[in-house]
XYZ file of C-alpha atoms in Angstrom:
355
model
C -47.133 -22.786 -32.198
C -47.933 -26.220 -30.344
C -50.506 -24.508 -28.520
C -52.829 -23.318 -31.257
C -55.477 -25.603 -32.699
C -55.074 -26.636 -36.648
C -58.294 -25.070 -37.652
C -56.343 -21.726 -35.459
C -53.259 -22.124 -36.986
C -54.687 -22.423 -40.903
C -56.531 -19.803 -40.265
C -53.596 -17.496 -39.439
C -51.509 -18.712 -42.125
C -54.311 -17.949 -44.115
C -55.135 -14.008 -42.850
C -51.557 -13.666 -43.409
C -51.309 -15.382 -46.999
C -54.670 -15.082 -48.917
C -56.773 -12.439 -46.641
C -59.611 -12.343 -44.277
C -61.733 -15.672 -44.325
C -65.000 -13.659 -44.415
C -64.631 -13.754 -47.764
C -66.741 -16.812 -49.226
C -64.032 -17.655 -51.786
C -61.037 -18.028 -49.584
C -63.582 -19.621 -46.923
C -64.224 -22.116 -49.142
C -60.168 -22.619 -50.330
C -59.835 -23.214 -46.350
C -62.512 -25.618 -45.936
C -61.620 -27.469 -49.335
C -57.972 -28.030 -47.773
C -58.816 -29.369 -44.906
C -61.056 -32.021 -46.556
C -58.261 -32.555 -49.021
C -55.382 -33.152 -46.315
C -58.018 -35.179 -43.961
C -57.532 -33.198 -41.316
C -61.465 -32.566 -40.583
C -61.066 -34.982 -37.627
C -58.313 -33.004 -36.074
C -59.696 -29.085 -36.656
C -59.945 -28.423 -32.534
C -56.737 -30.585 -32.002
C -53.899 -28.492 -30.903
C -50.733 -28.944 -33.241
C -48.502 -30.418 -30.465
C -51.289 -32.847 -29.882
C -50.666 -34.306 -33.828
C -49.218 -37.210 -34.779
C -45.823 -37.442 -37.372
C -48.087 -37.794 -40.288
C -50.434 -35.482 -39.002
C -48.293 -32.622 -38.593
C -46.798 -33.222 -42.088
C -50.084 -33.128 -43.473
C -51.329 -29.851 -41.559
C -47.810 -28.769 -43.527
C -48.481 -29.645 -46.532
C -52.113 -27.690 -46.111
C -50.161 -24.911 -44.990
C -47.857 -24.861 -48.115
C -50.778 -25.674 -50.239
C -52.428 -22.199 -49.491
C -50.475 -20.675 -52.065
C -51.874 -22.853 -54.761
C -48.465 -24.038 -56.223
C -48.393 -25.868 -59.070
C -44.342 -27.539 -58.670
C -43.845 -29.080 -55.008
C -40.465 -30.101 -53.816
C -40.818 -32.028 -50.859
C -37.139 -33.701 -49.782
C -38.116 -36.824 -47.076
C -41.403 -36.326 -46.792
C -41.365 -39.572 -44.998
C -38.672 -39.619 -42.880
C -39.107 -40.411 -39.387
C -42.354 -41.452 -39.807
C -44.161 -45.179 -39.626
C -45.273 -46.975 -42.371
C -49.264 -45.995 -42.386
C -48.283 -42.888 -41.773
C -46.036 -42.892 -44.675
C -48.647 -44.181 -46.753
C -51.194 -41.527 -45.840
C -49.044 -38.444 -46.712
C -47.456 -40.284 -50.038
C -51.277 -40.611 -50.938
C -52.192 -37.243 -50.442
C -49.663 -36.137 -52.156
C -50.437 -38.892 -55.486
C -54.121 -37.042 -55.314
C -52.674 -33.466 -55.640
C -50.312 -34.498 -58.482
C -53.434 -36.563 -59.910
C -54.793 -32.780 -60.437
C -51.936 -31.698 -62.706
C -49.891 -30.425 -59.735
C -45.880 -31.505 -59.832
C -44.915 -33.326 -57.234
C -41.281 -34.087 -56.791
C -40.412 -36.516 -53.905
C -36.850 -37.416 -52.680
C -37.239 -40.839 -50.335
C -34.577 -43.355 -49.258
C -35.372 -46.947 -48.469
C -39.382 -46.692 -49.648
C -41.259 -49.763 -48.710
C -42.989 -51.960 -51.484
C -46.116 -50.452 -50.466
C -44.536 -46.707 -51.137
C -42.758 -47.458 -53.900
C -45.808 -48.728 -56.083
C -47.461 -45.044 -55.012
C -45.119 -43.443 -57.449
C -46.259 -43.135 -61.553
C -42.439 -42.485 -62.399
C -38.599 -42.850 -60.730
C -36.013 -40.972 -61.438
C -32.536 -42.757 -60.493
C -29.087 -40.701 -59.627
C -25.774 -41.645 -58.601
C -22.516 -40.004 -58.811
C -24.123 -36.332 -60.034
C -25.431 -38.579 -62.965
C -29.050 -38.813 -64.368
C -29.362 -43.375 -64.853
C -33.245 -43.973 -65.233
C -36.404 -41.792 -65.377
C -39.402 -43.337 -66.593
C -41.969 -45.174 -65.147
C -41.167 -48.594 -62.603
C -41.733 -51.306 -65.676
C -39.433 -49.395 -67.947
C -36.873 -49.301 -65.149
C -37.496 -53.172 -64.621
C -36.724 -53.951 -67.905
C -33.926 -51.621 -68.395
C -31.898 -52.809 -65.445
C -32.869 -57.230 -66.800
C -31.083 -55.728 -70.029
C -28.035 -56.043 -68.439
C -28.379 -58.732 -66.160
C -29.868 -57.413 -63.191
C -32.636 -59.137 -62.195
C -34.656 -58.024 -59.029
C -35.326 -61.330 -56.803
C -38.576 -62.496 -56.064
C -39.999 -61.007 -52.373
C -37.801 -58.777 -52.498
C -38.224 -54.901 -52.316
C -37.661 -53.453 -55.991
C -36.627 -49.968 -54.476
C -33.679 -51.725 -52.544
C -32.523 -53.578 -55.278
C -32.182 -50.737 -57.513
C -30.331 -48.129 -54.753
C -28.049 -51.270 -54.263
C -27.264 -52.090 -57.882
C -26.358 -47.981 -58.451
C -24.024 -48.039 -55.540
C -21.779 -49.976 -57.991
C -19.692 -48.147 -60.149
C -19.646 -50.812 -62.477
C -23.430 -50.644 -62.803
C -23.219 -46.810 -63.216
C -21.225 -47.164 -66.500
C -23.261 -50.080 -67.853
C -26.576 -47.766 -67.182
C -24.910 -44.816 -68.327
C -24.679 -46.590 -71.808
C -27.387 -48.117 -72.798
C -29.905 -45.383 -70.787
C -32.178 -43.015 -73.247
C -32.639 -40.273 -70.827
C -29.078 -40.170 -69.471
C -27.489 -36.817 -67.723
C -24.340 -35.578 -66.546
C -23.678 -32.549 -64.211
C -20.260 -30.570 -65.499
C -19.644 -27.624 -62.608
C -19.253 -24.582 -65.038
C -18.080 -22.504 -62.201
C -19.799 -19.778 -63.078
C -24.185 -18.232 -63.480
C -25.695 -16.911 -66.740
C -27.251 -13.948 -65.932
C -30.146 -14.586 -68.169
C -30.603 -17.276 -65.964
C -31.045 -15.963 -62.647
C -34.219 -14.663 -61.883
C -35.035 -13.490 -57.678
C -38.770 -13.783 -57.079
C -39.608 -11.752 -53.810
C -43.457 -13.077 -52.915
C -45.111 -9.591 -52.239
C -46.624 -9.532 -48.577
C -50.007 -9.836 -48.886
C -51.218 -7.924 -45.309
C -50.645 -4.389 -43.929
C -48.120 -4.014 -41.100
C -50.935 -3.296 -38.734
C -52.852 -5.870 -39.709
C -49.745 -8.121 -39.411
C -49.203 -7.286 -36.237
C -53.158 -7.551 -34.781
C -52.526 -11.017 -36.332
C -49.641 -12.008 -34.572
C -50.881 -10.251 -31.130
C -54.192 -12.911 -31.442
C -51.842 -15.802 -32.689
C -49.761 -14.907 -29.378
C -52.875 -14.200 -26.824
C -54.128 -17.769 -28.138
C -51.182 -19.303 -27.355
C -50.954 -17.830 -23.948
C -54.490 -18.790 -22.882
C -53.380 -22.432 -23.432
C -50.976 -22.095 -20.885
C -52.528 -19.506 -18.651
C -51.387 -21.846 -15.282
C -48.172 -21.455 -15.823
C -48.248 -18.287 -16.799
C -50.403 -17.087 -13.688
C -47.244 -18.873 -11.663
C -45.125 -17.223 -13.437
C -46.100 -13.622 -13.117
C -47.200 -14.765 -9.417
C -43.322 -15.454 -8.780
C -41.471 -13.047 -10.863
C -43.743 -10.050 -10.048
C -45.844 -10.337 -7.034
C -43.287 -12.107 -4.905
C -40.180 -10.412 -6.102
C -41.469 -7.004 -6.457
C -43.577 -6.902 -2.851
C -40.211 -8.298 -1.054
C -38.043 -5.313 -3.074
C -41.139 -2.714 -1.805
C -41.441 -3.414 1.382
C -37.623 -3.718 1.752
C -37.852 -0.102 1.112
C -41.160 0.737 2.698
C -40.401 4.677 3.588
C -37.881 5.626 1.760
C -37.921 8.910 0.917
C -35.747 11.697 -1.061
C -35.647 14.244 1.223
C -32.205 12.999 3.178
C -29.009 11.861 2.368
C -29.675 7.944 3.722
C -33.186 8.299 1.400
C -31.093 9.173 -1.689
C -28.919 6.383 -1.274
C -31.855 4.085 -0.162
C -33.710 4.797 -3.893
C -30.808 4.298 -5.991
C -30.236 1.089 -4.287
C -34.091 0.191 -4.719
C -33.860 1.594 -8.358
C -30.707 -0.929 -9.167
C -32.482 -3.890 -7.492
C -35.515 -3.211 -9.494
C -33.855 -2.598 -12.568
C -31.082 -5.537 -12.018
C -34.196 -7.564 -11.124
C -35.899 -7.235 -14.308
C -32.811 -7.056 -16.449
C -31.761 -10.727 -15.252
C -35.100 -12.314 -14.920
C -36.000 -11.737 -18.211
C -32.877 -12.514 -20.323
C -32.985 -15.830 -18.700
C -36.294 -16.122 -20.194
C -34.783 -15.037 -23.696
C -32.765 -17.029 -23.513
C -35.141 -20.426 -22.450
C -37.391 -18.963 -25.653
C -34.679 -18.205 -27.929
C -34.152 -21.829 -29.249
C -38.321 -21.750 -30.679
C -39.074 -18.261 -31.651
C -35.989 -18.216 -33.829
C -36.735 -21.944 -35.396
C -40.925 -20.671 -35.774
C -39.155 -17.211 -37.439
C -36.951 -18.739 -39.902
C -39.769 -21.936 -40.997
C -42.552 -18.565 -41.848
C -39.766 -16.540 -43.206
C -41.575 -14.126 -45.931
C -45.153 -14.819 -44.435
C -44.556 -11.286 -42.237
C -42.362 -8.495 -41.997
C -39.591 -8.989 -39.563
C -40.487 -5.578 -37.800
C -44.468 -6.850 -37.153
C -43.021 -9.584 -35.227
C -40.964 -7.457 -33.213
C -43.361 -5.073 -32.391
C -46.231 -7.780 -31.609
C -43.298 -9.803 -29.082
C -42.507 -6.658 -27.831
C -45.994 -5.242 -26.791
C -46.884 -8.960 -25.397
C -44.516 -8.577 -22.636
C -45.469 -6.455 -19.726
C -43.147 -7.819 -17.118
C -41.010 -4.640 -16.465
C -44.478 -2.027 -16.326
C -46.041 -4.774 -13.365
C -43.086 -4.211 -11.701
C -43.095 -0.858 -11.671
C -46.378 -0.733 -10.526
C -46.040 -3.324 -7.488
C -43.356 -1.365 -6.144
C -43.766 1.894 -6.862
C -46.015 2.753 -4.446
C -44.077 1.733 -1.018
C -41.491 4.884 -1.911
C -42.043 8.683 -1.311
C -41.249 9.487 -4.361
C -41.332 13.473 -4.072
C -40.676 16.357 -6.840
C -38.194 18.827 -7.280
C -41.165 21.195 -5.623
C -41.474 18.852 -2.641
C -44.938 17.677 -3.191
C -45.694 13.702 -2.695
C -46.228 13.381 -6.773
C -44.911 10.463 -8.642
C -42.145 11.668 -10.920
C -43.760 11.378 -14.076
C -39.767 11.582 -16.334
C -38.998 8.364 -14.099
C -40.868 6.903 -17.140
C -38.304 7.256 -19.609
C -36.078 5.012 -17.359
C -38.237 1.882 -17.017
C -39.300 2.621 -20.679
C -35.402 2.391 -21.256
C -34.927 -0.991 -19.072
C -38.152 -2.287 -20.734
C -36.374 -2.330 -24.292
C -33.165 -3.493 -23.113
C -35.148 -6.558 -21.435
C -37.304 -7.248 -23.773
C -36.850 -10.900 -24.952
C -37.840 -10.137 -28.611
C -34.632 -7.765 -28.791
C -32.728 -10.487 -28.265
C -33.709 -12.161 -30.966
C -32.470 -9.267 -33.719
């Protein structure tokens, strides 16, 4: 979430992931990951505040929680400029400096980026060319007559000489390390192995966690929100009660009045807040599928759900301009008119839509 700070966010990822951070140990895994992604300088910066590079970094940090010793990271660079592109290539040279794998895919490196990298590994047409390290390749590709101009940007040279099938088959030759892919249309069994990372939290827990990671979020933008409820509840719902200031059960005309207020009220809420699902829809879905595993699907329904109190404000803001009476005849709310807003409450909640 854009609104939460980094130091906020890792700290969620890592309640959810490794446990509390009372402990000293996990504490200290925190601390040691924000010193090793430099993003000390940025702990009380919110995340939509970060730069490109920054936010790749703070992901990185985030993936990093886990400890994994083989990272796959496909563009890391992409869309960024080039310090920026230096600073997260660098990082990421450290980490594999400490026996970590670190695979990077990256079109059109700059000289800069490419001399980052202790080894290349060239493909083209589902075929294995070159792996080794960048002299070997240099020497390799001058064995048949391709030498890389001076000034000119070695990575470029060699994505341009594979583009030619020509080249391909002369590489495919003489290379020591060559590959083909053949499609065998079918899995070995004994190959396929599903690895299902255990959640590490309670559901209760889960949810507490996602009800702060929410409240935080909301206190960012507690203007708009203010606003918001001051239109969609105060305004909306006074105009609807005193619209029906009076009514009462008692009569024919009152019946009628209260099942028109009840529609209103009900239509009201319905509408107003599947537009809102629907404004939401686009980033709670994305944010869903990018911590997919982290929490269980229901904890995340259960924490939307409980954050939005929208139909129950409603209720309350009008309620009290009707005579409600009781079958008995006594001015006494009608206590089973509760099932029915609980009913319109989780058809309108926007977390429903979602599922």
């Amino acid at each position: 979430m854009d609104g939460l700070s980094v130091m906020e966010h890792l700290v969620f990822m890592t309640e959810m992931k490794l446990g509390s951070c009372k402990d000293l140990r996990i504490k200290a895994t925190l601390n040691s990951l924000v010193e090793e992604f430099k993003m000390k300088p940025h702990v009380n910066t919110p995340v939509g505040g970060l730069s490109g590079g920054e936010r790749r970094l703070l992901s990185l940090a985030t993936t990093f929680l886990s400890n994994p010793q083989i990272l796959i990271c496909d563009e890391p660079t992409t869309g960024l400029d080039s310090y920026n592109a230096l600073l997260v290539i660098g990082v990421l040279k450290k980490l594999s400096a400490s026996g970590r794998i670190v695979i990077c895919s990256v079109h059109q490196p700059s000289c800069d980026l490419f001399k980052e990298f202790s080894s290349i590994l060239l493909m083209a047409e589902g075929r294995l060319l070159f792996h080794g390290s960048q002299d070997e390749c240099k020497n390799v590709f001058e064995s048949i007559g391709l030498l890389c101009p001076l000034n000119y940007n070695p990575a470029e040279f060699y994505i341009r000489a594979v583009s030619s099938s020509s080249n391909v088959h002369r590489l495919v030759e003489i290379s020591p390390n060559r590959s083909e892919y053949h499609g065998t249309g079918s899995v070995r069994p004994d190959l396929v192995h599903t690895y299902n990372r255990p959640v590490q939290r309670n559901w209760f827990k889960q949810v507490h966690l996602l009800l702060w990671r929410l409240s935080l979020s909301l206190k960012r933008e507690i203007k708009n929100q203010i606003i918001q409820l001051f239109i969609t509840v105060v305004i909306t719902s006074m105009v609807l009660g005193v619209a029906y200031v009076g009514a009462t059960g008692t009569t024919q005309r009152g019946v009628q009045e209260i099942r028109g207020f009840l529609w209103l009220l009900t239509s009201e809420v319905s509408f107003g807040v599947s537009y809102s699902a629907l404004y939401a829809f686009e980033y709670e879905i994305s944010l869903f599928k990018r911590e997919v595993g982290v929490y269980r699907c229901s904890a995340y329904f259960v924490s939307r759900f409980l954050s939005f109190v929208n139909p129950t404000l409603y209720n309350m803001a009008c309620r009290p301009g009707l005579n409600l009476v009781s079958r008995s005849g006594s001015a006494q709310p009608r206590y089973h008119d509760f099932g029915v807003y609980c009913s319109t409450y989780s058809e309108c909640d926007p977390s429903c839509c979602l599922w």
